[in-house]
mmCIF file of C-alpha atoms in Angstrom:
data_model
loop_
_atom_site.group_PDB
_atom_site.id
_atom_site.type_symbol
_atom_site.label_atom_id
_atom_site.label_comp_id
_atom_site.label_asym_id
_atom_site.label_seq_id
_atom_site.Cartn_x
_atom_site.Cartn_y
_atom_site.Cartn_z
ATOM 1 C CA ALA A 1 194.180 120.719 18.922
ATOM 2 C CA LEU A 2 190.965 122.203 20.313
ATOM 3 C CA LYS A 3 192.558 125.639 20.400
ATOM 4 C CA LYS A 4 194.520 125.560 17.147
ATOM 5 C CA ARG A 5 192.512 123.393 14.714
ATOM 6 C CA PRO A 6 189.035 122.644 16.037
ATOM 7 C CA LYS A 7 187.625 122.054 12.543
ATOM 8 C CA THR A 8 189.694 118.858 12.257
ATOM 9 C CA ILE A 9 188.129 117.339 15.401
ATOM 10 C CA HIS A 10 185.028 115.251 14.788
ATOM 11 C CA GLU A 11 184.161 114.124 18.305
ATOM 12 C CA VAL A 12 185.418 114.285 21.898
ATOM 13 C CA ILE A 13 184.901 111.322 24.209
ATOM 14 C CA LEU A 14 185.152 112.079 27.912
ATOM 15 C CA PRO A 15 186.350 109.414 30.368
ATOM 16 C CA ASN A 16 183.709 107.602 32.359
ATOM 17 C CA SER A 17 183.564 108.835 35.945
ATOM 18 C CA ALA A 18 184.367 105.304 37.119
ATOM 19 C CA GLN A 19 187.819 105.599 35.549
ATOM 20 C CA GLY A 20 188.883 108.016 38.281
ATOM 21 C CA LEU A 21 190.861 110.384 36.044
ATOM 22 C CA GLY A 22 189.703 113.547 37.780
ATOM 23 C CA ASP A 23 187.513 116.330 36.506
ATOM 24 C CA GLY A 24 189.759 119.393 36.184
ATOM 25 C CA PRO A 25 191.487 118.970 32.809
ATOM 26 C CA TRP A 26 188.532 117.147 31.298
ATOM 27 C CA ASP A 27 186.191 119.942 32.350
ATOM 28 C CA GLN A 28 188.376 122.278 30.307
ATOM 29 C CA VAL A 29 188.326 119.876 27.361
ATOM 30 C CA GLU A 30 184.558 119.614 27.504
ATOM 31 C CA GLY A 31 184.154 123.389 27.735
ATOM 32 C CA LEU A 32 186.429 124.029 24.760
ATOM 33 C CA ALA A 33 184.739 121.344 22.681
ATOM 34 C CA ARG A 34 181.243 122.604 23.374
ATOM 35 C CA SER A 35 182.278 126.213 22.669
ATOM 36 C CA GLN A 36 183.458 125.042 19.242
ATOM 37 C CA LYS A 37 180.227 123.044 18.742
ATOM 38 C CA ILE A 38 182.145 119.762 18.603
ATOM 39 C CA PRO A 39 180.058 116.705 19.593
ATOM 40 C CA VAL A 40 180.865 115.477 23.110
ATOM 41 C CA LYS A 41 179.929 112.175 24.700
ATOM 42 C CA GLN A 42 180.995 110.056 27.652
ATOM 43 C CA ALA A 43 182.879 106.816 27.198
ATOM 44 C CA ALA A 44 181.291 103.529 28.060
ATOM 45 C CA ALA A 45 182.220 102.094 31.433
ATOM 46 C CA GLN A 46 184.076 99.184 29.834
ATOM 47 C CA GLY A 47 185.688 98.344 26.529
ATOM 48 C CA PRO A 48 187.482 100.564 24.016
ATOM 49 C CA VAL A 49 185.628 102.715 21.533
ATOM 50 C CA LYS A 50 185.086 101.115 18.157
ATOM 51 C CA ASN A 51 186.761 103.850 16.148
ATOM 52 C CA PRO A 52 190.462 102.846 15.816
ATOM 53 C CA SER A 53 191.542 106.443 15.264
ATOM 54 C CA VAL A 54 190.786 107.283 18.894
ATOM 55 C CA ASN A 55 193.999 107.082 20.925
ATOM 56 C CA SER A 56 195.076 104.188 18.748
ATOM 57 C CA GLY A 57 198.359 104.005 20.634
ATOM 58 C CA ARG A 58 196.689 103.084 23.937
ATOM 59 C CA GLN A 59 193.966 100.787 25.177
ATOM 60 C CA SER A 60 191.777 103.627 26.424
ATOM 61 C CA ASN A 61 188.187 104.527 25.666
ATOM 62 C CA HIS A 62 188.404 108.305 25.858
ATOM 63 C CA GLY A 63 190.026 110.912 23.647
ATOM 64 C CA ALA A 64 189.013 112.315 20.293
ATOM 65 C CA THR A 65 188.512 111.417 16.675
ATOM 66 C CA MET A 66 190.328 113.846 14.417
ATOM 67 C CA THR A 67 192.223 114.176 11.180
ATOM 68 C CA GLU A 68 195.949 114.799 11.219
ATOM 69 C CA PRO A 69 197.269 118.359 11.539
ATOM 70 C CA PRO A 70 197.699 120.121 8.182
ATOM 71 C CA SER A 71 201.175 120.395 6.689
ATOM 72 C CA ILE A 72 202.553 123.673 5.325
ATOM 73 C CA GLU A 73 204.583 124.596 2.245
ATOM 74 C CA LEU A 74 208.324 123.930 2.384
ATOM 75 C CA ASN A 75 209.359 127.520 1.631
ATOM 76 C CA LYS A 76 207.174 128.800 4.435
ATOM 77 C CA LEU A 77 208.604 126.215 6.814
ATOM 78 C CA LEU A 78 212.190 127.216 6.016
ATOM 79 C CA SER A 79 211.469 130.912 6.520
ATOM 80 C CA LEU A 80 210.031 130.605 10.034
ATOM 81 C CA GLY A 81 211.708 132.605 12.791
ATOM 82 C CA GLN A 82 214.550 135.111 12.896
ATOM 83 C CA GLY A 83 218.242 134.631 13.521
ATOM 84 C CA TYR A 84 219.874 131.225 13.847
ATOM 85 C CA GLY A 85 217.506 128.290 14.271
ATOM 86 C CA THR A 86 217.196 124.532 14.015
ATOM 87 C CA TRP A 87 215.078 122.414 11.670
ATOM 88 C CA LEU A 88 214.681 118.637 11.326
ATOM 89 C CA ALA A 89 214.294 116.324 8.337
ATOM 90 C CA LEU A 90 213.066 112.743 8.771
ATOM 91 C CA ASP A 91 214.307 110.463 6.004
ATOM 92 C CA CYS A 92 211.676 107.709 5.761
ATOM 93 C CA LEU A 93 211.060 107.057 9.464
ATOM 94 C CA GLN A 94 208.480 104.310 9.894
ATOM 95 C CA ASP A 95 207.977 103.822 13.622
ATOM 96 C CA PRO A 96 205.124 106.000 14.953
ATOM 97 C CA GLN A 97 206.604 105.913 18.460
ATOM 98 C CA ASN A 98 209.831 107.444 17.159
ATOM 99 C CA VAL A 99 208.088 110.105 15.084
ATOM 100 C CA GLY A 100 205.862 111.055 18.008
ATOM 101 C CA ALA A 101 208.834 111.287 20.360
ATOM 102 C CA ILE A 102 210.706 113.466 17.844
ATOM 103 C CA PHE A 103 207.773 115.873 17.558
ATOM 104 C CA ARG A 104 207.644 116.118 21.345
ATOM 105 C CA THR A 105 211.390 116.793 21.504
ATOM 106 C CA ALA A 106 211.078 119.370 18.726
ATOM 107 C CA ALA A 107 208.360 121.223 20.610
ATOM 108 C CA PHE A 108 210.368 121.142 23.853
ATOM 109 C CA PHE A 109 213.546 122.552 22.298
ATOM 110 C CA GLY A 110 211.896 125.034 19.948
ATOM 111 C CA VAL A 111 212.663 123.412 16.595
ATOM 112 C CA ARG A 112 211.236 125.670 13.903
ATOM 113 C CA GLY A 113 209.894 122.951 11.646
ATOM 114 C CA ILE A 114 210.115 119.342 10.495
ATOM 115 C CA ILE A 115 210.422 118.043 6.930
ATOM 116 C CA MET A 116 208.913 114.611 6.310
ATOM 117 C CA THR A 117 208.969 112.405 3.229
ATOM 118 C CA SER A 118 205.501 111.804 1.826
ATOM 119 C CA GLU A 119 206.367 108.239 0.810
ATOM 120 C CA ARG A 120 207.825 105.372 2.862
ATOM 121 C CA SER A 121 207.166 107.302 6.056
ATOM 122 C CA VAL A 122 204.642 106.829 8.825
ATOM 123 C CA PRO A 123 201.752 109.340 8.588
ATOM 124 C CA ILE A 124 200.674 111.468 11.538
ATOM 125 C CA THR A 125 198.542 108.760 13.135
ATOM 126 C CA GLY A 126 196.719 108.718 16.452
ATOM 127 C CA THR A 127 199.737 106.993 17.969
ATOM 128 C CA VAL A 128 202.099 109.701 16.709
ATOM 129 C CA MET A 129 199.881 112.464 18.097
ATOM 130 C CA ASP A 130 199.456 110.618 21.391
ATOM 131 C CA VAL A 131 203.199 110.138 21.917
ATOM 132 C CA ALA A 132 203.928 113.703 20.770
ATOM 133 C CA SER A 133 201.818 115.082 23.641
ATOM 134 C CA GLY A 134 200.855 118.181 21.699
ATOM 135 C CA GLY A 135 204.057 118.446 19.669
ATOM 136 C CA CYS A 136 202.276 117.781 16.375
ATOM 137 C CA ASP A 137 200.121 120.861 16.966
ATOM 138 C CA GLN A 138 203.006 123.071 18.050
ATOM 139 C CA VAL A 139 205.715 122.224 15.511
ATOM 140 C CA PRO A 140 204.863 122.922 11.849
ATOM 141 C CA PHE A 141 205.813 120.300 9.293
ATOM 142 C CA ALA A 142 206.064 119.966 5.532
ATOM 143 C CA LYS A 143 205.711 116.801 3.464
ATOM 144 C CA VAL A 144 207.918 116.498 0.379
ATOM 145 C CA THR A 145 208.193 113.939 -2.396
ATOM 146 C CA ASN A 146 211.892 114.586 -2.972
ATOM 147 C CA LEU A 147 213.962 115.102 0.169
ATOM 148 C CA LYS A 148 217.155 115.912 -1.740
ATOM 149 C CA GLN A 149 215.462 118.840 -3.453
ATOM 150 C CA ALA A 150 214.118 120.018 -0.099
ATOM 151 C CA LEU A 151 217.627 119.958 1.380
ATOM 152 C CA ASP A 152 218.968 121.873 -1.615
ATOM 153 C CA GLU A 153 216.269 124.481 -1.047
ATOM 154 C CA ALA A 154 217.307 124.779 2.602
ATOM 155 C CA LYS A 155 220.886 125.475 1.505
ATOM 156 C CA LYS A 156 219.664 128.296 -0.717
ATOM 157 C CA GLN A 157 218.225 129.906 2.403
ATOM 158 C CA ASP A 158 221.574 129.718 4.257
ATOM 159 C CA ILE A 159 220.582 126.701 6.339
ATOM 160 C CA TRP A 160 223.368 124.156 6.717
ATOM 161 C CA VAL A 161 222.362 120.516 6.285
ATOM 162 C CA LEU A 162 223.697 118.159 8.936
ATOM 163 C CA GLY A 163 223.456 114.404 8.477
ATOM 164 C CA THR A 164 223.586 111.986 11.399
ATOM 165 C CA SER A 165 225.149 108.534 11.213
ATOM 166 C CA GLU A 166 226.785 106.163 13.646
ATOM 167 C CA HIS A 167 229.448 105.568 10.962
ATOM 168 C CA ALA A 168 230.469 109.235 10.628
ATOM 169 C CA LYS A 169 233.941 110.319 11.742
ATOM 170 C CA ASP A 170 233.156 113.814 13.042
ATOM 171 C CA SER A 171 231.593 114.318 16.461
ATOM 172 C CA LEU A 172 228.360 116.244 16.963
ATOM 173 C CA PHE A 173 229.915 117.993 19.938
ATOM 174 C CA GLN A 174 232.591 119.643 17.786
ATOM 175 C CA LEU A 175 230.011 121.633 15.829
ATOM 176 C CA LYS A 176 229.680 125.358 16.385
ATOM 177 C CA LYS A 177 226.372 127.121 16.871
ATOM 178 C CA ASP A 178 227.203 130.054 14.602
ATOM 179 C CA ARG A 179 224.690 129.156 11.890
ATOM 180 C CA SER A 180 221.282 127.612 11.266
ATOM 181 C CA TRP A 181 221.222 123.836 11.027
ATOM 182 C CA LEU A 182 218.827 121.377 9.439
ATOM 183 C CA ILE A 183 219.438 118.028 11.150
ATOM 184 C CA VAL A 184 218.676 114.965 9.021
ATOM 185 C CA VAL A 185 217.914 111.654 10.736
ATOM 186 C CA GLY A 186 217.560 108.418 8.813
ATOM 187 C CA ASN A 187 215.389 105.326 8.783
ATOM 188 C CA GLU A 188 215.428 103.151 11.909
ATOM 189 C CA GLU A 189 217.150 100.243 10.141
ATOM 190 C CA LYS A 190 218.881 101.643 7.058
ATOM 191 C CA GLY A 191 219.769 105.160 8.140
ATOM 192 C CA MET A 192 219.910 107.969 5.599
ATOM 193 C CA ARG A 193 219.556 107.115 1.938
ATOM 194 C CA ARG A 194 222.625 107.587 -0.279
ATOM 195 C CA LEU A 195 221.398 110.730 -2.078
ATOM 196 C CA THR A 196 220.325 112.241 1.221
ATOM 197 C CA GLN A 197 223.743 111.663 2.737
ATOM 198 C CA GLU A 198 225.544 113.034 -0.314
ATOM 199 C CA THR A 199 223.494 116.236 -0.093
ATOM 200 C CA CYS A 200 224.507 116.957 3.507
ATOM 201 C CA ASP A 201 227.096 119.653 4.165
ATOM 202 C CA GLN A 202 228.494 117.571 7.009
ATOM 203 C CA THR A 203 227.764 114.242 8.674
ATOM 204 C CA VAL A 204 228.338 113.632 12.367
ATOM 205 C CA THR A 205 228.004 110.930 14.963
ATOM 206 C CA ILE A 206 227.276 110.948 18.687
ATOM 207 C CA PRO A 207 230.321 109.268 20.241
ATOM 208 C CA CYS A 208 229.698 106.654 22.892
ATOM 209 C CA ALA A 209 231.744 106.231 26.049
ATOM 210 C CA ASP A 210 235.078 104.455 25.781
ATOM 211 C CA GLY A 211 234.566 100.733 26.152
ATOM 212 C CA ALA A 212 230.778 100.949 25.975
ATOM 213 C CA TRP A 213 229.008 97.749 24.995
ATOM 214 C CA VAL A 214 226.058 99.691 23.587
ATOM 215 C CA THR A 215 227.372 101.631 20.598
ATOM 216 C CA SER A 216 224.228 102.980 18.944
ATOM 217 C CA LEU A 217 221.134 104.972 19.921
ATOM 218 C CA ASN A 218 217.466 104.853 19.070
ATOM 219 C CA VAL A 219 216.747 107.500 16.411
ATOM 220 C CA ALA A 220 214.441 109.473 18.703
ATOM 221 C CA ALA A 221 217.079 109.570 21.470
ATOM 222 C CA ALA A 222 219.805 110.581 19.024
ATOM 223 C CA THR A 223 217.591 113.337 17.638
ATOM 224 C CA ALA A 224 216.970 114.706 21.115
ATOM 225 C CA ILE A 225 220.699 114.880 21.824
ATOM 226 C CA ALA A 226 221.443 116.589 18.505
ATOM 227 C CA VAL A 227 218.688 119.165 18.883
ATOM 228 C CA SER A 228 219.657 119.863 22.495
ATOM 229 C CA HIS A 229 223.262 120.506 21.494
ATOM 230 C CA LEU A 230 222.458 122.819 18.577
ATOM 231 C CA ARG A 231 219.502 124.783 19.934
#
């Protein structure tokens, strides 16, 4: 964030020396912050900072206060990269831990972009950014009011839309990698909405082992498997 969007960072809070976190990485953080003229201070020895936007996913008293990364236009998102690629669409995900984990996975596997719904979805909170471990600053994302229209636009750009559902008949592992895919993952409880599912070119499942007692996956884990297979 310090390197890519310093203007969105309001303050950096360094760990107190008594916390024993080491100086190396934090020296770099301090140097980058000061070079960008971002206010820097040291955390109190005890107690969390009062601002809830600072590392809101953890009980720590160091980090930064910042606004969320800026989104980009959908058409720009869909035109990123050359050759076959992979995109993601999140249909009303509401758990910040899941969204953060998906951004981290997307950054690791080189996903070109993520489409998010602007309503009924978790925003890019401190928890999301914390769990993403830099993924929110590496993977571009677009926010749309109508996901169906966004998926239709992807089709116009020769990107195939792939829905994921534990109730689907086709297996993810039967898919070929001879095209670009936009993988759609649904809400943690309800899955994809009806119109979203009807817009998909194909819907697949991740088959479990024969006789397995656990027959479904967390959405973040399922997304990681799908992206890994299609990258």
